[in-house]
Each structure stands twice: as C-alpha cells, then as structure tokens.
Amino acid sequence: MEGILKLCVLGGDRRQIAMTQRLSADGYRVSMWGLGSCHDEVEKARICNDWEEAIADADVVILPLPVSLDGVFLNCPLESPNVFLRLSALTERIGGRVLLGGKIGEPMYSSAMERGIRVIDYFQSELLQLKNAVPTAEGAISIAMKELPITIDGLSSAVIGYGRIGSLLAQKLRALGADVTVYARRKEARTMAELAHHKTRTLSDADEYASLKALPLGCRAIFNTVPTRVMTKEILESVPKNCILIDLASAPGGIDLAAAQELGLRTVWGTALPGKCTPESAGWILAQTVEDFLEELF
C-alpha cells in the first residue's frame, strides 16, 4: 500500500492507550475514539468526538481485548457509563476495511466476513500468547506478595500446569527463592520442569487429580494455569487454611471458587493480569502484534 497506513483504535483500556502511543511513534497515522480523556498521553494521535469520524478514512480498524464483554456493545471501560457502541452498527459502517480485535465473538466475526471485511483475531497469535506470559507471571507473583504475610524467598508453592505461563511462572518463583513443585500431565513437561530444577508430580485426570491432595510440605501458595476444573471440593479439602490459591486459567477456571469460599480458603481469580498489572508493557506487546499483522497484510 502506498503512503502512510491509517489506523483507527476504538475502545479498550490503558493497554490501547499505550498501543496507540507506540503505533504513532512508529510512524502510523492513528485516529482514536472510546478511550476517555487521554489527550496528554497520545499527542501524535487524532482523538475524535465520535466513532464514525474516527473510522472515516482508516485503512485498518483495531478493537480492544476483549472486543466485547456482553457480545453486544464495544468494550469501552474508560468512557462514561452512557457511552455505547453496538458491534452490529460498527460492522455495518466498516465496509471493506481490515478489522483486528482480541477475542472476537462468532456473531461479529461472521457478520464482518459477510460484509467483505477481512477479520483477524490477534489474540490467537502464538507470539502474543508467549509475550503475555511475562506480565501474567509477574502479576501472579505480585498477588502472592500482596496477599501473603511471608516472603517469596523460602515460599513452598505449587504450580499446576507447565505450559507458556506455568513454566515461566515456576522459573520466576524459583529465581526469587521459592520452593516450587510442578504438577503436569505430560512426561515431557515434567522432564523439562525437572531440568529447570523444580520438583514435579504427575497430574492425571484418571485419578480425578488425586495427586493434588499431596501438596508440598508447608505449601502456602497454589498457582493454577490449567483451564479444566482440577481443584474440586474434594481436592480443596486437603488445602491448608493459610494457603492462597491463585487461578490464572481462563473461564471457567481450574479452581472451584464457590467450594473454596465455603471451605474458608483465600482465592484470587487472576484474569487479564497484563491489562490490570502492567498495562503499558501489555500495550506495547499488542502494538508489536498488530504491526506484525500489518507487515503481512500490506
């Protein structure tokens, strides 16, 4: 495409503000709407009074992560409560442009495709997932530091799952002096954890995760990254009362929160930690991801 690419950023939280800063600094022409009062933070971007003005001459429309909380309206948490933008109205006006968004629901995806809009869900990017593991892991440790009356150094902890987030989390915990036991299904994952000098135990649904009843001695923190209900009420009955449970899995999560509350256990469902804990870094990650897609498209 000849000339400077014109981007439009609609809605979102402080991650989108940081993303806009980075995209503008990298030479893109950016218009924006739905991010509240952020004039001093995005001097190079054009802040529009309404969303139709923002998308008027845009080549690419960039929506937040997630695009919507209810499947009907655009996610605009920084705007006043009476500001709404229906997704259906947006897809009707975008035309043949390129649409990027995070966790785009099927109705909007299908509607946009029917109108000839090229749709990309950037949340599906493996690179984004890998990079987001860093702020997620750090956010989880930050929660543990805030909620526990003891240091991470010397902490007896359990990390359930050893994927992108679990492996990085275990690494960072150990670097801070924690004693880490990793619970993983695959033998390869347990071997990798052992090579990283973690203790390991088998996580198998064949025995309904009974291995989780054998928590590390003096365990004070359990971090779950498995998006399957592994911490059932039966398992939770074995958890010490002075132990905090931090669930990092996406909905419905891996910990039975209702059962944990009934048993008097402290639980935190650490969803969307990159946006909550480190929005600037998370916004830069989004900008890098968007730019990767733009390089492929144009």
XYZ file of C-alpha atoms in Angstrom:
298
model
C 0.000 0.000 0.000
C 1.350 3.425 -0.932
C 1.625 6.205 1.635
C 1.292 6.081 5.390
C -1.106 3.479 6.723
C -4.106 4.962 8.546
C -5.220 3.140 11.671
C -8.259 3.604 13.888
C -8.248 2.447 17.526
C -11.703 2.048 19.068
C -12.379 1.345 22.744
C -10.353 -0.565 25.291
C -8.397 0.183 28.441
C -4.962 1.611 29.198
C -3.341 -1.075 27.058
C -4.903 0.546 23.992
C -3.557 3.948 25.067
C -0.031 2.516 25.286
C -0.570 0.686 21.992
C -1.639 3.933 20.318
C 1.451 5.699 21.644
C 3.711 3.039 20.175
C 1.924 2.855 16.811
C 2.029 6.658 16.467
C 5.717 6.728 17.401
C 6.399 4.095 14.743
C 5.004 6.357 12.037
C 1.408 5.220 11.602
C -1.385 7.794 11.336
C -3.758 6.909 14.178
C -7.243 8.161 14.965
C -8.973 7.019 18.139
C -12.263 7.019 20.000
C -13.630 5.422 23.171
C -10.572 5.773 25.420
C -11.752 8.522 27.723
C -9.648 11.595 28.460
C -6.119 10.754 27.306
C -5.172 13.821 25.241
C -1.886 14.407 27.079
C -0.798 10.798 26.585
C -1.363 10.431 22.859
C -0.239 13.735 21.392
C 0.514 12.298 17.936
C -2.854 10.557 17.548
C -6.096 12.250 16.491
C -8.766 11.935 19.179
C -12.217 12.015 17.609
C -15.535 13.120 19.055
C -17.452 10.172 17.620
C -16.559 6.730 16.330
C -17.814 7.359 12.791
C -15.390 10.244 12.444
C -12.595 8.007 13.725
C -13.123 5.256 11.151
C -13.932 7.583 8.255
C -10.601 7.336 6.412
C -8.993 4.399 8.237
C -7.416 1.504 6.370
C -7.457 -0.700 9.473
C -9.788 -0.665 12.487
C -8.304 -2.017 15.732
C -10.642 -3.158 18.504
C -9.721 -3.967 22.131
C -9.029 -7.185 24.016
C -11.651 -8.404 24.595
C -13.723 -6.739 21.896
C -16.889 -7.007 23.996
C -17.925 -8.143 27.459
C -21.513 -8.960 26.516
C -21.344 -9.673 22.791
C -23.473 -6.605 22.039
C -21.507 -3.435 22.845
C -17.870 -2.485 22.290
C -15.702 -2.760 25.409
C -15.074 0.897 26.461
C -14.254 0.863 30.215
C -12.533 4.279 30.128
C -15.610 6.044 28.784
C -18.562 7.318 30.791
C -21.302 4.719 31.505
C -23.691 6.271 28.986
C -21.322 5.822 26.008
C -22.246 2.779 23.910
C -21.301 1.439 20.501
C -23.180 -1.572 19.173
C -20.972 -4.088 17.393
C -23.668 -4.525 14.749
C -23.581 -0.794 13.934
C -19.800 -0.890 13.714
C -19.653 -3.801 11.256
C -22.248 -2.088 9.076
C -20.040 1.002 8.698
C -16.564 -0.535 8.429
C -17.080 -1.625 4.842
C -14.194 -3.392 3.117
C -11.558 -2.427 5.633
C -9.354 -4.708 7.727
C -10.619 -5.384 11.252
C -8.319 -6.511 14.076
C -9.594 -7.397 17.534
C -8.976 -9.638 20.514
C -11.406 -12.460 21.335
C -13.831 -11.528 18.563
C -17.112 -13.336 19.120
C -18.534 -15.597 16.423
C -21.573 -13.376 15.631
C -19.413 -10.330 14.919
C -16.821 -12.407 13.069
C -19.434 -13.910 10.751
C -21.240 -10.599 10.238
C -18.000 -8.835 9.308
C -16.946 -11.585 6.903
C -20.336 -11.417 5.167
C -19.727 -7.723 4.532
C -16.359 -8.336 2.903
C -14.338 -7.206 5.914
C -11.045 -9.008 6.463
C -11.145 -10.078 10.131
C -8.151 -11.029 12.275
C -8.336 -12.081 15.916
C -4.926 -11.040 17.200
C -5.487 -12.894 20.482
C -4.901 -16.106 18.529
C -1.306 -15.061 17.839
C 1.141 -17.512 19.421
C 3.705 -14.729 19.758
C 1.190 -12.604 21.679
C 0.433 -15.523 23.992
C 4.128 -16.101 24.642
C 4.848 -12.441 25.344
C 1.748 -12.077 27.544
C 3.052 -14.890 29.744
C 5.601 -12.469 31.214
C 3.177 -9.870 32.671
C 0.808 -12.693 33.676
C 3.510 -14.489 35.655
C 4.734 -11.277 37.258
C 1.166 -10.284 38.082
C 0.563 -13.631 39.797
C 3.674 -13.200 41.919
C 2.588 -9.652 42.748
C -0.730 -11.023 44.043
C 1.090 -13.565 46.210
C 3.371 -10.856 47.618
C 0.368 -8.705 48.488
C -1.783 -11.448 49.996
C 0.801 -13.486 51.923
C 2.404 -12.383 55.203
C 5.672 -14.073 54.219
C 8.356 -13.541 51.596
C 8.529 -15.330 48.269
C 12.036 -16.345 49.282
C 11.524 -19.684 51.019
C 7.885 -19.959 49.920
C 6.606 -23.511 49.480
C 4.474 -23.354 46.324
C 2.693 -25.484 43.751
C 2.326 -24.612 40.052
C -0.361 -26.613 38.246
C 0.376 -26.892 34.544
C 3.663 -26.292 32.746
C 2.729 -24.529 29.542
C 3.576 -20.988 28.454
C 2.547 -19.356 31.731
C 3.266 -22.198 34.147
C 6.847 -22.710 33.006
C 7.689 -19.005 33.151
C 5.936 -18.582 36.499
C 7.854 -21.502 38.024
C 11.100 -20.023 36.714
C 10.413 -16.588 38.210
C 9.289 -18.041 41.550
C 12.458 -20.109 41.813
C 14.588 -17.082 40.897
C 13.069 -15.293 43.900
C 13.977 -18.203 46.181
C 10.681 -20.099 46.268
C 10.498 -23.875 46.549
C 8.436 -24.932 43.518
C 6.605 -28.187 42.831
C 5.190 -28.505 39.313
C 2.121 -30.647 38.582
C 1.899 -31.594 34.897
C 0.200 -34.264 32.783
C 2.814 -34.853 30.105
C 6.021 -36.651 30.924
C 7.882 -34.270 28.609
C 6.616 -31.283 30.598
C 7.646 -32.864 33.894
C 11.078 -33.645 32.453
C 11.514 -30.037 31.351
C 10.483 -28.884 34.824
C 12.984 -31.231 36.430
C 15.731 -29.937 34.132
C 14.818 -26.455 35.401
C 15.428 -27.814 38.939
C 11.793 -27.932 40.036
C 10.188 -30.793 41.914
C 7.453 -32.500 39.915
C 4.349 -34.606 40.367
C 2.035 -36.234 37.856
C -1.290 -34.548 37.164
C -3.683 -37.172 35.848
C -7.438 -36.963 35.406
C -7.528 -40.777 35.624
C -7.486 -40.497 39.411
C -9.531 -37.258 39.429
C -6.393 -35.276 40.185
C -5.850 -37.069 43.495
C -2.159 -36.187 43.237
C -3.109 -32.628 44.200
C -4.052 -33.899 47.648
C -0.332 -34.464 48.205
C 0.701 -30.814 48.301
C 4.286 -29.792 49.088
C 5.113 -29.685 52.791
C 4.064 -26.333 54.243
C 2.507 -25.190 50.939
C 1.380 -21.553 51.169
C 0.574 -20.745 47.522
C -1.056 -22.692 44.692
C -0.964 -21.240 41.172
C -3.259 -22.915 38.657
C -2.799 -22.463 34.903
C -4.918 -25.421 33.707
C -8.297 -24.381 32.164
C -10.000 -27.531 33.487
C -11.646 -27.957 36.882
C -8.715 -29.637 38.656
C -9.248 -28.178 42.138
C -12.585 -29.751 43.079
C -14.159 -29.528 46.516
C -12.698 -32.927 47.403
C -9.209 -31.715 46.494
C -9.695 -28.350 48.187
C -10.486 -30.061 51.477
C -6.805 -31.035 51.611
C -5.554 -27.446 51.181
C -4.195 -25.744 54.344
C -6.225 -22.764 55.553
C -3.176 -20.479 55.416
C -2.603 -21.243 51.720
C -3.672 -18.858 48.973
C -4.995 -20.158 45.649
C -4.414 -18.054 42.536
C -6.242 -19.167 39.386
C -4.681 -17.927 36.144
C -6.801 -20.057 33.814
C -9.435 -18.658 31.501
C -13.135 -19.252 32.184
C -14.455 -21.381 33.768
C -11.110 -21.649 35.591
C -9.468 -24.609 37.248
C -10.479 -23.916 40.851
C -13.981 -24.397 42.251
C -14.232 -20.886 43.688
C -17.588 -21.497 45.380
C -16.269 -24.583 47.160
C -13.093 -22.747 48.155
C -15.134 -19.921 49.663
C -17.311 -22.433 51.516
C -14.170 -24.010 52.959
C -12.786 -20.645 54.044
C -9.867 -20.661 51.596
C -8.417 -17.477 50.163
C -8.727 -17.441 46.379
C -7.932 -14.929 43.653
C -9.056 -15.391 40.063
C -6.238 -13.594 38.295
C -7.853 -12.948 34.926
C -6.485 -10.383 32.439
C -3.441 -9.652 34.597
C -1.397 -7.997 31.797
C -4.013 -5.263 31.455
C -4.550 -4.893 35.192
C -0.959 -5.025 36.442
C 1.255 -3.768 33.617
C -0.939 -2.013 31.024
C 1.930 -0.130 29.416
C 4.023 -3.232 28.783
C 0.908 -5.134 27.703
C 0.037 -2.308 25.316
C 3.485 -2.451 23.733
C 3.018 -6.183 23.231
C -0.295 -5.516 21.485
C 1.363 -2.885 19.284
C 4.096 -5.328 18.267
C 1.457 -7.946 17.461
C -0.603 -5.506 15.391
C 2.492 -4.376 13.485
C 3.382 -7.987 12.706
C -0.043 -8.472 11.122
C 0.174 -5.165 9.242
C 3.528 -6.170 7.726
C 1.945 -9.373 6.441
C -1.156 -7.622 5.100
C 0.402 -4.589 3.458
